[in-house]
Amino acid sequence: MTRPASDLPADPHVVTGLDQLLGLYPLATAEPPRGKESAVLTPAYAEIVAASPFCVVSTVGDGGLDQSPRGDAPGFVVVRDERTLVLPDRRGNNRLDTLRNVVRDPRVGLIFLVPGLGLELRARGTAVVTTDPDELARHEVRGALPATALVVTVQRVYFQCARAVKRSRLWDPAAHVDPATLPTAGRMTLEAGGFADAGEAGAYDAALEARQDSTLY
């Protein structure tokens, strides 16, 4: 299988076919290994989800793919049964990219991280957006209910090896970057055209942390 001719780039080094790709990776097989994949959340995989305070949800939008971070106390993603995950939609930036996409196209992918754990858990399936009051009540925090929740029907789940986390030293405090050395949210918004001047960006940065802390739920 190759990409359509109309999409082929002029660069002769671009890989355009699966046979060509597999030839570059002698240890790879025509189909990905299935030994660690499961069509359901095994007890071990369910334990990883329950321990995870952070995941990334990937969805399909009109303009391409989107990824959205989700985080809360470990167990915020509820394993309802071996085929079902429930993610409360906590307060965020109100773009609603993930929810808009799921309403149009139910396909989702998730990756779960556990601080200190090298391996990650990957899952894919389909999702719906629910307003079921009983479901939302299960996710109440500090007296606040989420407006909606994502109910994911799992189709495939498996773990990812720890090499990426090891190479990146993701959980190693000695490798962590001082946030003061990186661009602020205000500067990034300014350079993207969202603010008129540096003063507006600075005011945004000055109020950001307190505003976020007061609107977590």
PDB file of C-alpha atoms in Angstrom:
ATOM      1  CA  MET A   1       0.000   0.000   0.000  1.00  0.00           C
ATOM      2  CA  THR A   2       1.368   3.426  -0.991  1.00  0.00           C
ATOM      3  CA  ARG A   3       0.201   6.980  -0.612  1.00  0.00           C
ATOM      4  CA  PRO A   4      -1.833   8.418  -3.533  1.00  0.00           C
ATOM      5  CA  ALA A   5       0.418   9.788  -6.264  1.00  0.00           C
ATOM      6  CA  SER A   6      -1.036  13.272  -5.854  1.00  0.00           C
ATOM      7  CA  ASP A   7       0.276  13.344  -2.282  1.00  0.00           C
ATOM      8  CA  LEU A   8       3.798  12.186  -3.051  1.00  0.00           C
ATOM      9  CA  PRO A   9       6.402  14.763  -2.027  1.00  0.00           C
ATOM     10  CA  ALA A  10       9.292  15.707  -4.271  1.00  0.00           C
ATOM     11  CA  ASP A  11      11.840  14.671  -1.613  1.00  0.00           C
ATOM     12  CA  PRO A  12      13.300  11.294  -2.736  1.00  0.00           C
ATOM     13  CA  HIS A  13      14.085  10.397   0.884  1.00  0.00           C
ATOM     14  CA  VAL A  14      10.450  10.366   1.969  1.00  0.00           C
ATOM     15  CA  VAL A  15       9.140   6.856   2.656  1.00  0.00           C
ATOM     16  CA  THR A  16       5.929   6.284   0.707  1.00  0.00           C
ATOM     17  CA  GLY A  17       5.183   2.555   0.998  1.00  0.00           C
ATOM     18  CA  LEU A  18       4.903  -0.056   3.736  1.00  0.00           C
ATOM     19  CA  ASP A  19       7.345  -2.441   2.065  1.00  0.00           C
ATOM     20  CA  GLN A  20       9.902   0.358   1.885  1.00  0.00           C
ATOM     21  CA  LEU A  21       9.271   1.217   5.527  1.00  0.00           C
ATOM     22  CA  LEU A  22       9.594  -2.364   6.760  1.00  0.00           C
ATOM     23  CA  GLY A  23      12.854  -2.704   4.875  1.00  0.00           C
ATOM     24  CA  LEU A  24      14.325  -0.019   7.132  1.00  0.00           C
ATOM     25  CA  TYR A  25      13.422  -1.929  10.313  1.00  0.00           C
ATOM     26  CA  PRO A  26      14.676  -5.537  10.102  1.00  0.00           C
ATOM     27  CA  LEU A  27      13.113  -6.503  13.440  1.00  0.00           C
ATOM     28  CA  ALA A  28       9.658  -5.233  12.497  1.00  0.00           C
ATOM     29  CA  THR A  29       6.931  -7.533  11.183  1.00  0.00           C
ATOM     30  CA  ALA A  30       4.286  -6.925   8.538  1.00  0.00           C
ATOM     31  CA  GLU A  31       1.691  -6.592  11.300  1.00  0.00           C
ATOM     32  CA  PRO A  32       2.415  -5.144  14.776  1.00  0.00           C
ATOM     33  CA  PRO A  33       2.958  -7.814  17.469  1.00  0.00           C
ATOM     34  CA  ARG A  34      -0.281  -8.613  19.287  1.00  0.00           C
ATOM     35  CA  GLY A  35       1.102 -10.399  22.347  1.00  0.00           C
ATOM     36  CA  LYS A  36       0.535  -7.544  24.795  1.00  0.00           C
ATOM     37  CA  GLU A  37      -2.653  -6.224  23.193  1.00  0.00           C
ATOM     38  CA  SER A  38      -6.046  -6.902  24.703  1.00  0.00           C
ATOM     39  CA  ALA A  39      -9.565  -6.151  23.503  1.00  0.00           C
ATOM     40  CA  VAL A  40     -10.562  -5.481  27.113  1.00  0.00           C
ATOM     41  CA  LEU A  41      -9.084  -3.828  30.182  1.00  0.00           C
ATOM     42  CA  THR A  42      -7.374  -6.706  31.941  1.00  0.00           C
ATOM     43  CA  PRO A  43      -7.042  -6.418  35.741  1.00  0.00           C
ATOM     44  CA  ALA A  44      -3.422  -5.269  35.328  1.00  0.00           C
ATOM     45  CA  TYR A  45      -4.315  -2.643  32.733  1.00  0.00           C
ATOM     46  CA  ALA A  46      -7.204  -1.434  34.910  1.00  0.00           C
ATOM     47  CA  GLU A  47      -4.744  -0.952  37.793  1.00  0.00           C
ATOM     48  CA  ILE A  48      -2.563   1.283  35.624  1.00  0.00           C
ATOM     49  CA  VAL A  49      -5.565   3.435  34.683  1.00  0.00           C
ATOM     50  CA  ALA A  50      -6.572   3.697  38.344  1.00  0.00           C
ATOM     51  CA  ALA A  51      -3.051   4.834  39.292  1.00  0.00           C
ATOM     52  CA  SER A  52      -2.795   7.432  36.531  1.00  0.00           C
ATOM     53  CA  PRO A  53      -3.359  11.124  37.330  1.00  0.00           C
ATOM     54  CA  PHE A  54      -2.729  12.228  33.729  1.00  0.00           C
ATOM     55  CA  CYS A  55      -3.712  11.119  30.252  1.00  0.00           C
ATOM     56  CA  VAL A  56      -3.803  12.531  26.742  1.00  0.00           C
ATOM     57  CA  VAL A  57      -6.925  12.084  24.615  1.00  0.00           C
ATOM     58  CA  SER A  58      -6.568  12.081  20.826  1.00  0.00           C
ATOM     59  CA  THR A  59      -9.563  12.740  18.588  1.00  0.00           C
ATOM     60  CA  VAL A  60     -10.297  13.305  14.911  1.00  0.00           C
ATOM     61  CA  GLY A  61     -11.432  16.772  13.834  1.00  0.00           C
ATOM     62  CA  ASP A  62     -12.417  18.430  10.573  1.00  0.00           C
ATOM     63  CA  GLY A  63      -8.969  19.990  10.285  1.00  0.00           C
ATOM     64  CA  GLY A  64      -6.985  16.951  11.407  1.00  0.00           C
ATOM     65  CA  LEU A  65      -6.082  15.312  14.703  1.00  0.00           C
ATOM     66  CA  ASP A  66      -6.264  16.947  18.132  1.00  0.00           C
ATOM     67  CA  GLN A  67      -4.682  15.990  21.447  1.00  0.00           C
ATOM     68  CA  SER A  68      -5.969  17.164  24.816  1.00  0.00           C
ATOM     69  CA  PRO A  69      -4.347  16.680  28.244  1.00  0.00           C
ATOM     70  CA  ARG A  70      -6.576  15.502  31.079  1.00  0.00           C
ATOM     71  CA  GLY A  71      -5.509  15.363  34.697  1.00  0.00           C
ATOM     72  CA  ASP A  72      -6.746  15.020  38.257  1.00  0.00           C
ATOM     73  CA  ALA A  73      -6.164  12.805  41.277  1.00  0.00           C
ATOM     74  CA  PRO A  74      -5.310   9.159  40.469  1.00  0.00           C
ATOM     75  CA  GLY A  75      -8.503   7.317  39.619  1.00  0.00           C
ATOM     76  CA  PHE A  76     -10.206  10.311  38.011  1.00  0.00           C
ATOM     77  CA  VAL A  77     -10.617   8.145  34.903  1.00  0.00           C
ATOM     78  CA  VAL A  78     -13.070   5.525  36.112  1.00  0.00           C
ATOM     79  CA  VAL A  79     -12.913   1.925  34.929  1.00  0.00           C
ATOM     80  CA  ARG A  80     -16.618   1.127  34.812  1.00  0.00           C
ATOM     81  CA  ASP A  81     -16.046  -2.377  33.472  1.00  0.00           C
ATOM     82  CA  GLU A  82     -13.564  -4.231  31.273  1.00  0.00           C
ATOM     83  CA  ARG A  83     -14.733  -2.408  28.162  1.00  0.00           C
ATOM     84  CA  THR A  84     -15.650   1.033  29.493  1.00  0.00           C
ATOM     85  CA  LEU A  85     -13.754   4.088  30.726  1.00  0.00           C
ATOM     86  CA  VAL A  86     -15.358   7.315  31.940  1.00  0.00           C
ATOM     87  CA  LEU A  87     -13.497  10.651  31.872  1.00  0.00           C
ATOM     88  CA  PRO A  88     -15.077  13.691  33.552  1.00  0.00           C
ATOM     89  CA  ASP A  89     -14.670  16.891  31.563  1.00  0.00           C
ATOM     90  CA  ARG A  90     -13.004  19.161  34.109  1.00  0.00           C
ATOM     91  CA  ARG A  91     -12.762  22.909  33.549  1.00  0.00           C
ATOM     92  CA  GLY A  92     -10.280  23.990  30.906  1.00  0.00           C
ATOM     93  CA  ASN A  93      -9.862  26.545  28.153  1.00  0.00           C
ATOM     94  CA  ASN A  94     -13.418  26.133  26.811  1.00  0.00           C
ATOM     95  CA  ARG A  95     -12.223  25.391  23.291  1.00  0.00           C
ATOM     96  CA  LEU A  96     -14.108  22.066  23.507  1.00  0.00           C
ATOM     97  CA  ASP A  97     -11.928  20.593  20.754  1.00  0.00           C
ATOM     98  CA  THR A  98     -12.202  17.036  22.083  1.00  0.00           C
ATOM     99  CA  LEU A  99     -15.940  17.187  22.678  1.00  0.00           C
ATOM    100  CA  ARG A 100     -16.683  18.824  19.321  1.00  0.00           C
ATOM    101  CA  ASN A 101     -14.664  16.132  17.595  1.00  0.00           C
ATOM    102  CA  VAL A 102     -16.286  13.211  19.420  1.00  0.00           C
ATOM    103  CA  VAL A 103     -19.769  14.481  18.598  1.00  0.00           C
ATOM    104  CA  ARG A 104     -18.780  14.328  14.909  1.00  0.00           C
ATOM    105  CA  ASP A 105     -16.419  11.327  14.936  1.00  0.00           C
ATOM    106  CA  PRO A 106     -16.375   8.891  17.887  1.00  0.00           C
ATOM    107  CA  ARG A 107     -12.852   7.546  17.374  1.00  0.00           C
ATOM    108  CA  VAL A 108     -10.481   8.233  20.274  1.00  0.00           C
ATOM    109  CA  GLY A 109      -7.014   7.263  21.430  1.00  0.00           C
ATOM    110  CA  LEU A 110      -5.614   7.614  24.939  1.00  0.00           C
ATOM    111  CA  ILE A 111      -2.217   7.390  26.584  1.00  0.00           C
ATOM    112  CA  PHE A 112      -1.936   7.147  30.367  1.00  0.00           C
ATOM    113  CA  LEU A 113       1.111   8.224  32.369  1.00  0.00           C
ATOM    114  CA  VAL A 114       1.915   7.410  35.991  1.00  0.00           C
ATOM    115  CA  PRO A 115       4.600   9.576  37.645  1.00  0.00           C
ATOM    116  CA  GLY A 116       7.633   7.432  38.405  1.00  0.00           C
ATOM    117  CA  LEU A 117       6.536   4.591  36.119  1.00  0.00           C
ATOM    118  CA  GLY A 118       8.509   4.062  32.927  1.00  0.00           C
ATOM    119  CA  LEU A 119       5.924   2.298  30.810  1.00  0.00           C
ATOM    120  CA  GLU A 120       2.788   3.983  29.503  1.00  0.00           C
ATOM    121  CA  LEU A 121      -0.632   2.556  28.729  1.00  0.00           C
ATOM    122  CA  ARG A 122      -2.182   3.087  25.306  1.00  0.00           C
ATOM    123  CA  ALA A 123      -5.829   2.542  24.445  1.00  0.00           C
ATOM    124  CA  ARG A 124      -8.130   3.213  21.555  1.00  0.00           C
ATOM    125  CA  GLY A 125     -11.841   2.894  20.941  1.00  0.00           C
ATOM    126  CA  THR A 126     -14.940   5.016  20.485  1.00  0.00           C
ATOM    127  CA  ALA A 127     -16.523   7.604  22.751  1.00  0.00           C
ATOM    128  CA  VAL A 128     -19.735   9.478  23.406  1.00  0.00           C
ATOM    129  CA  VAL A 129     -20.348  12.685  25.354  1.00  0.00           C
ATOM    130  CA  THR A 130     -22.847  12.132  28.176  1.00  0.00           C
ATOM    131  CA  THR A 131     -24.845  14.396  30.488  1.00  0.00           C
ATOM    132  CA  ASP A 132     -26.213  11.482  32.548  1.00  0.00           C
ATOM    133  CA  PRO A 133     -26.756  13.051  35.997  1.00  0.00           C
ATOM    134  CA  ASP A 134     -25.935   9.831  37.831  1.00  0.00           C
ATOM    135  CA  GLU A 135     -22.661   9.532  35.943  1.00  0.00           C
ATOM    136  CA  LEU A 136     -21.718  13.160  36.517  1.00  0.00           C
ATOM    137  CA  ALA A 137     -22.515  12.864  40.232  1.00  0.00           C
ATOM    138  CA  ARG A 138     -19.824  10.183  40.557  1.00  0.00           C
ATOM    139  CA  HIS A 139     -17.243  12.770  39.517  1.00  0.00           C
ATOM    140  CA  GLU A 140     -18.190  15.555  41.918  1.00  0.00           C
ATOM    141  CA  VAL A 141     -15.187  17.350  43.419  1.00  0.00           C
ATOM    142  CA  ARG A 142     -15.417  20.227  45.918  1.00  0.00           C
ATOM    143  CA  GLY A 143     -19.131  20.444  45.279  1.00  0.00           C
ATOM    144  CA  ALA A 144     -18.637  20.959  41.536  1.00  0.00           C
ATOM    145  CA  LEU A 145     -19.966  18.655  38.844  1.00  0.00           C
ATOM    146  CA  PRO A 146     -18.461  18.354  35.369  1.00  0.00           C
ATOM    147  CA  ALA A 147     -20.738  19.611  32.614  1.00  0.00           C
ATOM    148  CA  THR A 148     -20.212  16.386  30.656  1.00  0.00           C
ATOM    149  CA  ALA A 149     -18.186  13.201  30.671  1.00  0.00           C
ATOM    150  CA  LEU A 150     -16.622  11.070  27.969  1.00  0.00           C
ATOM    151  CA  VAL A 151     -17.685   7.436  27.982  1.00  0.00           C
ATOM    152  CA  VAL A 152     -15.102   5.407  26.076  1.00  0.00           C
ATOM    153  CA  THR A 153     -15.738   1.922  24.743  1.00  0.00           C
ATOM    154  CA  VAL A 154     -12.334   0.268  24.622  1.00  0.00           C
ATOM    155  CA  GLN A 155     -11.428  -1.691  21.506  1.00  0.00           C
ATOM    156  CA  ARG A 156      -7.701  -2.194  22.072  1.00  0.00           C
ATOM    157  CA  VAL A 157      -5.355  -1.586  24.999  1.00  0.00           C
ATOM    158  CA  TYR A 158      -1.676  -2.335  25.506  1.00  0.00           C
ATOM    159  CA  PHE A 159       1.398  -1.033  27.307  1.00  0.00           C
ATOM    160  CA  GLN A 160       4.230   0.931  25.738  1.00  0.00           C
ATOM    161  CA  CYS A 161       7.800   0.122  26.756  1.00  0.00           C
ATOM    162  CA  ALA A 162       9.756   2.519  28.982  1.00  0.00           C
ATOM    163  CA  ARG A 163      12.439   3.539  26.469  1.00  0.00           C
ATOM    164  CA  ALA A 164      10.951   6.953  25.653  1.00  0.00           C
ATOM    165  CA  VAL A 165      10.563   7.832  29.334  1.00  0.00           C
ATOM    166  CA  LYS A 166      14.076   6.586  30.106  1.00  0.00           C
ATOM    167  CA  ARG A 167      15.657   8.553  27.261  1.00  0.00           C
ATOM    168  CA  SER A 168      13.782  11.726  28.159  1.00  0.00           C
ATOM    169  CA  ARG A 169      14.444  11.335  31.914  1.00  0.00           C
ATOM    170  CA  LEU A 170      10.856  12.479  32.273  1.00  0.00           C
ATOM    171  CA  TRP A 171      10.550  11.656  35.966  1.00  0.00           C
ATOM    172  CA  ASP A 172      14.118  12.600  36.925  1.00  0.00           C
ATOM    173  CA  PRO A 173      14.041  15.875  38.918  1.00  0.00           C
ATOM    174  CA  ALA A 174      17.649  16.562  37.903  1.00  0.00           C
ATOM    175  CA  ALA A 175      16.508  16.782  34.274  1.00  0.00           C
ATOM    176  CA  HIS A 176      13.570  19.098  34.912  1.00  0.00           C
ATOM    177  CA  VAL A 177      13.691  22.548  33.308  1.00  0.00           C
ATOM    178  CA  ASP A 178      13.364  25.817  35.210  1.00  0.00           C
ATOM    179  CA  PRO A 179      10.045  27.264  33.928  1.00  0.00           C
ATOM    180  CA  ALA A 180      11.517  30.760  34.189  1.00  0.00           C
ATOM    181  CA  THR A 181      13.820  29.949  31.257  1.00  0.00           C
ATOM    182  CA  LEU A 182      10.923  29.238  28.880  1.00  0.00           C
ATOM    183  CA  PRO A 183       8.341  31.463  27.166  1.00  0.00           C
ATOM    184  CA  THR A 184       5.308  32.362  29.271  1.00  0.00           C
ATOM    185  CA  ALA A 185       1.702  31.777  28.260  1.00  0.00           C
ATOM    186  CA  GLY A 186       1.338  35.520  27.758  1.00  0.00           C
ATOM    187  CA  ARG A 187       4.302  35.725  25.412  1.00  0.00           C
ATOM    188  CA  MET A 188       3.092  32.759  23.374  1.00  0.00           C
ATOM    189  CA  THR A 189      -0.360  34.300  23.052  1.00  0.00           C
ATOM    190  CA  LEU A 190       1.168  37.650  22.084  1.00  0.00           C
ATOM    191  CA  GLU A 191       3.295  36.084  19.351  1.00  0.00           C
ATOM    192  CA  ALA A 192       0.249  34.179  18.069  1.00  0.00           C
ATOM    193  CA  GLY A 193      -1.636  37.458  17.698  1.00  0.00           C
ATOM    194  CA  GLY A 194      -3.950  37.089  20.688  1.00  0.00           C
ATOM    195  CA  PHE A 195      -2.722  40.177  22.548  1.00  0.00           C
ATOM    196  CA  ALA A 196      -2.192  43.717  21.298  1.00  0.00           C
ATOM    197  CA  ASP A 197       1.053  44.381  23.155  1.00  0.00           C
ATOM    198  CA  ALA A 198       3.529  43.146  25.756  1.00  0.00           C
ATOM    199  CA  GLY A 199       1.698  44.984  28.526  1.00  0.00           C
ATOM    200  CA  GLU A 200      -1.453  42.989  27.915  1.00  0.00           C
ATOM    201  CA  ALA A 201       0.590  39.782  27.824  1.00  0.00           C
ATOM    202  CA  GLY A 202       2.310  40.665  31.096  1.00  0.00           C
ATOM    203  CA  ALA A 203      -0.992  41.349  32.833  1.00  0.00           C
ATOM    204  CA  TYR A 204      -2.273  37.993  31.640  1.00  0.00           C
ATOM    205  CA  ASP A 205       0.785  36.206  33.034  1.00  0.00           C
ATOM    206  CA  ALA A 206       0.548  38.022  36.355  1.00  0.00           C
ATOM    207  CA  ALA A 207      -3.006  36.810  36.947  1.00  0.00           C
ATOM    208  CA  LEU A 208      -2.745  33.385  35.323  1.00  0.00           C
ATOM    209  CA  GLU A 209      -1.693  31.132  38.202  1.00  0.00           C
ATOM    210  CA  ALA A 210      -4.229  32.501  40.675  1.00  0.00           C
ATOM    211  CA  ARG A 211      -6.992  32.318  38.075  1.00  0.00           C
ATOM    212  CA  GLN A 212      -6.168  28.716  37.203  1.00  0.00           C
ATOM    213  CA  ASP A 213      -5.921  27.660  40.853  1.00  0.00           C
ATOM    214  CA  SER A 214      -9.336  29.172  41.592  1.00  0.00           C
ATOM    215  CA  THR A 215     -11.043  27.493  38.627  1.00  0.00           C
ATOM    216  CA  LEU A 216      -9.765  23.916  38.764  1.00  0.00           C
ATOM    217  CA  TYR A 217     -13.289  22.514  39.202  1.00  0.00           C
TER     218      TYR A 217
END
